[in-house]
XYZ file of C-alpha atoms in Angstrom:
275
model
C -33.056 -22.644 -126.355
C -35.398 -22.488 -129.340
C -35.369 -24.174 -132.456
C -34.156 -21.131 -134.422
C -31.619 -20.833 -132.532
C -30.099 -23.943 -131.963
C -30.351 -23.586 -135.684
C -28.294 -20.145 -135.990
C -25.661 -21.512 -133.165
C -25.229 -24.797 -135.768
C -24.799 -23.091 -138.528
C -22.226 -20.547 -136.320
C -20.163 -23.752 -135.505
C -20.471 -25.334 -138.684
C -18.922 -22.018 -140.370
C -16.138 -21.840 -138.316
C -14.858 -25.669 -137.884
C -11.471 -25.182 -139.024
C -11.241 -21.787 -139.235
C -8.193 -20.138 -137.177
C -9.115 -17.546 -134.503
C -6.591 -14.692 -135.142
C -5.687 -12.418 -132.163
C -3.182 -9.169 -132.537
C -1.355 -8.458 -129.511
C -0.254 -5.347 -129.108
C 1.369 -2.975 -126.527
C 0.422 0.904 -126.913
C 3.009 2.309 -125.341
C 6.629 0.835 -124.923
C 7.850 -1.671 -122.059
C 4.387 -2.920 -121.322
C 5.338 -6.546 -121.835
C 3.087 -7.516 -125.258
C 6.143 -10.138 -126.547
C 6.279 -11.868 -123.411
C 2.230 -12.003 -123.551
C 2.450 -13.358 -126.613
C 4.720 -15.826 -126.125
C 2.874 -17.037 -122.830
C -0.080 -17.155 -124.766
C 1.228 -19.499 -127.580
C 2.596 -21.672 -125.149
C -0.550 -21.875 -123.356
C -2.661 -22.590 -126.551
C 0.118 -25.091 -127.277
C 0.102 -27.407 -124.268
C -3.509 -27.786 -124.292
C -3.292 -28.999 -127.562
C -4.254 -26.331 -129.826
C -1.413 -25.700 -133.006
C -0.300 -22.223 -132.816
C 1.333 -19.533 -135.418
C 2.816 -16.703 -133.782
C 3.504 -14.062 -136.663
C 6.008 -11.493 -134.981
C 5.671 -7.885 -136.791
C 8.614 -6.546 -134.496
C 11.789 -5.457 -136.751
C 14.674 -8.223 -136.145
C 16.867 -7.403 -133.052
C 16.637 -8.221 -128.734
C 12.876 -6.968 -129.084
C 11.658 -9.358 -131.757
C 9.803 -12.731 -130.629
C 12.388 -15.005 -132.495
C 15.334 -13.249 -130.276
C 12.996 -13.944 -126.885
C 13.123 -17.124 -127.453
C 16.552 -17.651 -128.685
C 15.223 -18.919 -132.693
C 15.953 -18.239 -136.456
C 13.513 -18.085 -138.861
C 14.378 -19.507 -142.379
C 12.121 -17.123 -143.787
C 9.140 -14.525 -143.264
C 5.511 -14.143 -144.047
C 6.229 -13.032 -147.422
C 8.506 -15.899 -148.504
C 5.674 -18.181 -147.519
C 3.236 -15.668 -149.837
C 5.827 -16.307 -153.085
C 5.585 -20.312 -152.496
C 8.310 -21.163 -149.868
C 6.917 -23.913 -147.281
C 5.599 -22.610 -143.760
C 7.535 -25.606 -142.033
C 10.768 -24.905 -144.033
C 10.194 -21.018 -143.383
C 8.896 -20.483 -139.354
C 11.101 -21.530 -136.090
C 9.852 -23.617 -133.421
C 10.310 -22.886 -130.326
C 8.159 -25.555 -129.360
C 5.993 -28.382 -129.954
C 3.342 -26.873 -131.417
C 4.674 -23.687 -131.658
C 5.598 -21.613 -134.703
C 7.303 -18.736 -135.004
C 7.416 -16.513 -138.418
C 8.517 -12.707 -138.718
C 6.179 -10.891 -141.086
C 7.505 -7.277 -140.928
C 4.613 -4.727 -141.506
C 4.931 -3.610 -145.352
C 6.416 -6.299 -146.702
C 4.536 -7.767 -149.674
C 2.165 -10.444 -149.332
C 1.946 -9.341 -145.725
C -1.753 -9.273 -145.625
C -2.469 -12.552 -147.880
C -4.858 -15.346 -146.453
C -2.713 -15.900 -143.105
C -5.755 -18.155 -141.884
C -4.954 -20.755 -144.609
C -1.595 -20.896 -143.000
C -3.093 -22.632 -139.220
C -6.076 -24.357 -139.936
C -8.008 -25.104 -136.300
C -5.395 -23.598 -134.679
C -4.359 -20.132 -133.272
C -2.509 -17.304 -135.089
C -1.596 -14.596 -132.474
C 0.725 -11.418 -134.140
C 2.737 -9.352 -132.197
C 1.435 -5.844 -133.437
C 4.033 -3.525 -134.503
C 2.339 -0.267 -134.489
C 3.219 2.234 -137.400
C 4.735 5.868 -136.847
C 1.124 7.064 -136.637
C 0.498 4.618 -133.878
C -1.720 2.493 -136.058
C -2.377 -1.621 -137.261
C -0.450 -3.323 -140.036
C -2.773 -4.480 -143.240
C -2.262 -7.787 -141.117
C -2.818 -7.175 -138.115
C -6.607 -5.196 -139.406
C -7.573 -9.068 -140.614
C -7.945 -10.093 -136.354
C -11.024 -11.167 -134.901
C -9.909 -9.479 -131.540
C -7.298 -7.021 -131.226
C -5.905 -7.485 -127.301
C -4.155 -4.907 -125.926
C -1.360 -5.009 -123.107
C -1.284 -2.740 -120.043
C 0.271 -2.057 -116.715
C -1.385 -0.948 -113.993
C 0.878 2.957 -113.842
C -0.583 6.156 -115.054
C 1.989 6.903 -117.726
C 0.785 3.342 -119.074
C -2.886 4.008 -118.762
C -2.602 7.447 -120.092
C -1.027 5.981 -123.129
C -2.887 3.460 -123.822
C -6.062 5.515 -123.669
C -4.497 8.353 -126.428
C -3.351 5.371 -128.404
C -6.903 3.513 -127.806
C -8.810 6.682 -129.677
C -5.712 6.640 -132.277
C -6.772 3.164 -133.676
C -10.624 4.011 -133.035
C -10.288 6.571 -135.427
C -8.136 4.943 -138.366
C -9.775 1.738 -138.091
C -13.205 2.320 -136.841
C -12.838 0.191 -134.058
C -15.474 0.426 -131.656
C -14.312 -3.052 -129.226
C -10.934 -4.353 -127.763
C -10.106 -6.487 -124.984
C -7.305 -6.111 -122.673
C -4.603 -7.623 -120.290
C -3.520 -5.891 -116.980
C 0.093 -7.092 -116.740
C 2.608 -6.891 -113.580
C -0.128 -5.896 -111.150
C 0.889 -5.863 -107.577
C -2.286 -7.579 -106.356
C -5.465 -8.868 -106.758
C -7.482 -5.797 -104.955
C -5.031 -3.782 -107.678
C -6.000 -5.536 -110.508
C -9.734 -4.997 -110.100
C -9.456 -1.292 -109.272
C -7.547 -1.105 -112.479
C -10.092 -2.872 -114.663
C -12.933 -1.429 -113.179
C -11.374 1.512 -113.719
C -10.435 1.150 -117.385
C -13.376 -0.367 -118.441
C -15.705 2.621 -116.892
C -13.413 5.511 -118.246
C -13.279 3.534 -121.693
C -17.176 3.554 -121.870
C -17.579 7.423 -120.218
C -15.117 8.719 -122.340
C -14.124 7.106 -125.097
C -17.341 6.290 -126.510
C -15.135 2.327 -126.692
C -16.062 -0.866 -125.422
C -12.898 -2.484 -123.704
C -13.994 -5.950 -122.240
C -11.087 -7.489 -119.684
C -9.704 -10.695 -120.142
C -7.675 -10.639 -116.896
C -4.613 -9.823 -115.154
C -1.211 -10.950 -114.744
C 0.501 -11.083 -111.484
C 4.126 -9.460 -111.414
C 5.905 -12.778 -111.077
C 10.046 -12.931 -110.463
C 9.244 -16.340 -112.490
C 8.596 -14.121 -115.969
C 12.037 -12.329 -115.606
C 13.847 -15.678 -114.747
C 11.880 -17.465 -117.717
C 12.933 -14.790 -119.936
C 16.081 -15.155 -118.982
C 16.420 -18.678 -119.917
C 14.125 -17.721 -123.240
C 11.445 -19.919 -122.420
C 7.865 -18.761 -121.626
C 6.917 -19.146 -118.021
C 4.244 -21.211 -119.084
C 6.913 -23.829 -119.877
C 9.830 -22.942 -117.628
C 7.406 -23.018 -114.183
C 3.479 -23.764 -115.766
C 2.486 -24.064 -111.855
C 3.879 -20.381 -111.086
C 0.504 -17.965 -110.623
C 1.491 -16.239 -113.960
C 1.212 -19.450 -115.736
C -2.236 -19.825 -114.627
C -3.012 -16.517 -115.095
C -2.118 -16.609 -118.712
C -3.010 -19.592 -118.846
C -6.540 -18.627 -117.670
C -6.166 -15.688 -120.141
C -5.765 -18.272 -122.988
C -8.773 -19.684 -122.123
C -10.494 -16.130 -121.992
C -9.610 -15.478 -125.505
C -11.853 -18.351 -127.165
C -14.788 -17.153 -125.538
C -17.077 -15.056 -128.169
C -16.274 -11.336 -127.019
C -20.184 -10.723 -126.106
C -19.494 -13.434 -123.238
C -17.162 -11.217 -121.645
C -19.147 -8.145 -121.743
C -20.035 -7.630 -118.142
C -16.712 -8.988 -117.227
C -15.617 -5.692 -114.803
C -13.332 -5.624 -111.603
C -13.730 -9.175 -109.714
C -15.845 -11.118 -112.852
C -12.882 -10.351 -114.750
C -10.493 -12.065 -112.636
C -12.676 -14.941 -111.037
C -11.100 -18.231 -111.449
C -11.829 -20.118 -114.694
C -11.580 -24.061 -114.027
C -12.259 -25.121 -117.726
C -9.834 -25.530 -119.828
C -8.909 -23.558 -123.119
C -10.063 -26.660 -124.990
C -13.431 -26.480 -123.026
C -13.489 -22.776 -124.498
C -12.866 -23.589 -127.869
């Protein structure tokens, strides 16, 4: 590497020591399994050491992340805008987990979040609006990942809801999860697949970040309101969202080729390594 840019890359690093990487999750069609991501995801980022914020956009009731993992928040995003303490405000699920509801709308909603998890993570759980597109809050992400299954009703939804948010937000890049696939050899043909039909079609850039086995371990997990990640972390969807963790650190240009069997090679470093 040249001198320049060992310069640039310092100067990169040096800009963003301390800085939170923010990541909106979000499902574009119903059922797809975008809580459950997220909540994998935190716990992932949690256990290798990394603090997490998980602000859940989902109204309160069984599909909010609070009531998946069986917690209360004292208070929401916007009580922790007018003063109230993020500690004395968010749940914890779990060590170095914590949850905080910040419905979409409500004021503050869109104030410096990054102030709130310096070093760490903050991962929302997108709660689309009627017109199918991102909260003030969820705009402020540095990646917005989106959740899929590998059926056609999913796909076909995801792709109308892909152009939705291209067009309100000018987004031109997302990455994306395959979740519940049946196989491995299923899994490729469906990101090869989306990632070919994205560029042909779209005119969008979709770059895959990996795929997540459909494991009887989620279900039972969610069952006892734990992430798999913590209820069975040697199960092959705790890898595999565990190896998705790890994905998300990597600077999206380093996943730009990643298509069918790149995308779901086995990663051996760990999300600290990717940090």
């Amino acid at each position: 590497m040249s001198a320049p840019a060992d310069q640039a890359d310092g100067l990169r690093r040096l800009l963003t020591v301390g800085r939170p990487r923010i990541v909106a999750v979000a499902g574009l069609c119903p059922g797809v399994g975008a809580t459950t991501a997220v909540m994998n995801l935190a716990a992932a980022f949690a256990q290798d050491g990394k603090p997490v914020l998980v602000l859940d956009e989902q109204p309160p009731g069984p599909a909010s992340l609070c009531a998946a993992w069986g917690v209360t928040a004292a208070g929401t995003l916007a009580d922790v805008g007018r003063g109230m303490p993020l500690a004395a405000a968010a749940a914890q699920p779990m060590a170095g987990v914590q949850v905080l509801p910040a419905p979409p709308g409500a004021p503050a909603a869109a104030f410096s979040a990054r102030a709130l998890c310096p070093g760490g993570v903050i991962l929302i759980d997108v709660a689309l609006d009627a017109q199918g597109q991102l909260s003030p809050l969820a705009r402020l992400a540095d990646d917005v990942a989106v959740v899929m299954q590998p059926s056609v009703a999913s796909l076909t939804a995801t792709y109308a809801g892909l152009k939705r948010l291209q067009f309100a937000h000018a987004l031109q890049t997302f990455r994306f999860i395959v979740n519940r696939t049946s196989s491995l050899r299923e899994a490729q043909l469906v990101i090869g697949n989306v990632v070919q039909t994205s560029s042909r079609f779209l005119a969008l850039s979709l770059r895959a970040l990996g795929s997540i086995t459909a494991d009887e371990r989620v279900r039972e997990a969610g069952r006892l309101r734990q992430p798999v990640c913590a209820a069975w972390p040697g199960s092959q969807a705790a890898v595999e969202f565990r190896q998705v963790a790890a994905a998300l650190l990597q600077p999206v240009g380093d996943a730009a080729s990643m298509t069918g069997a790149d995308a779901l090679r086995p990663r051996t470093a760990s999300i600290r390594a990717a940090a």
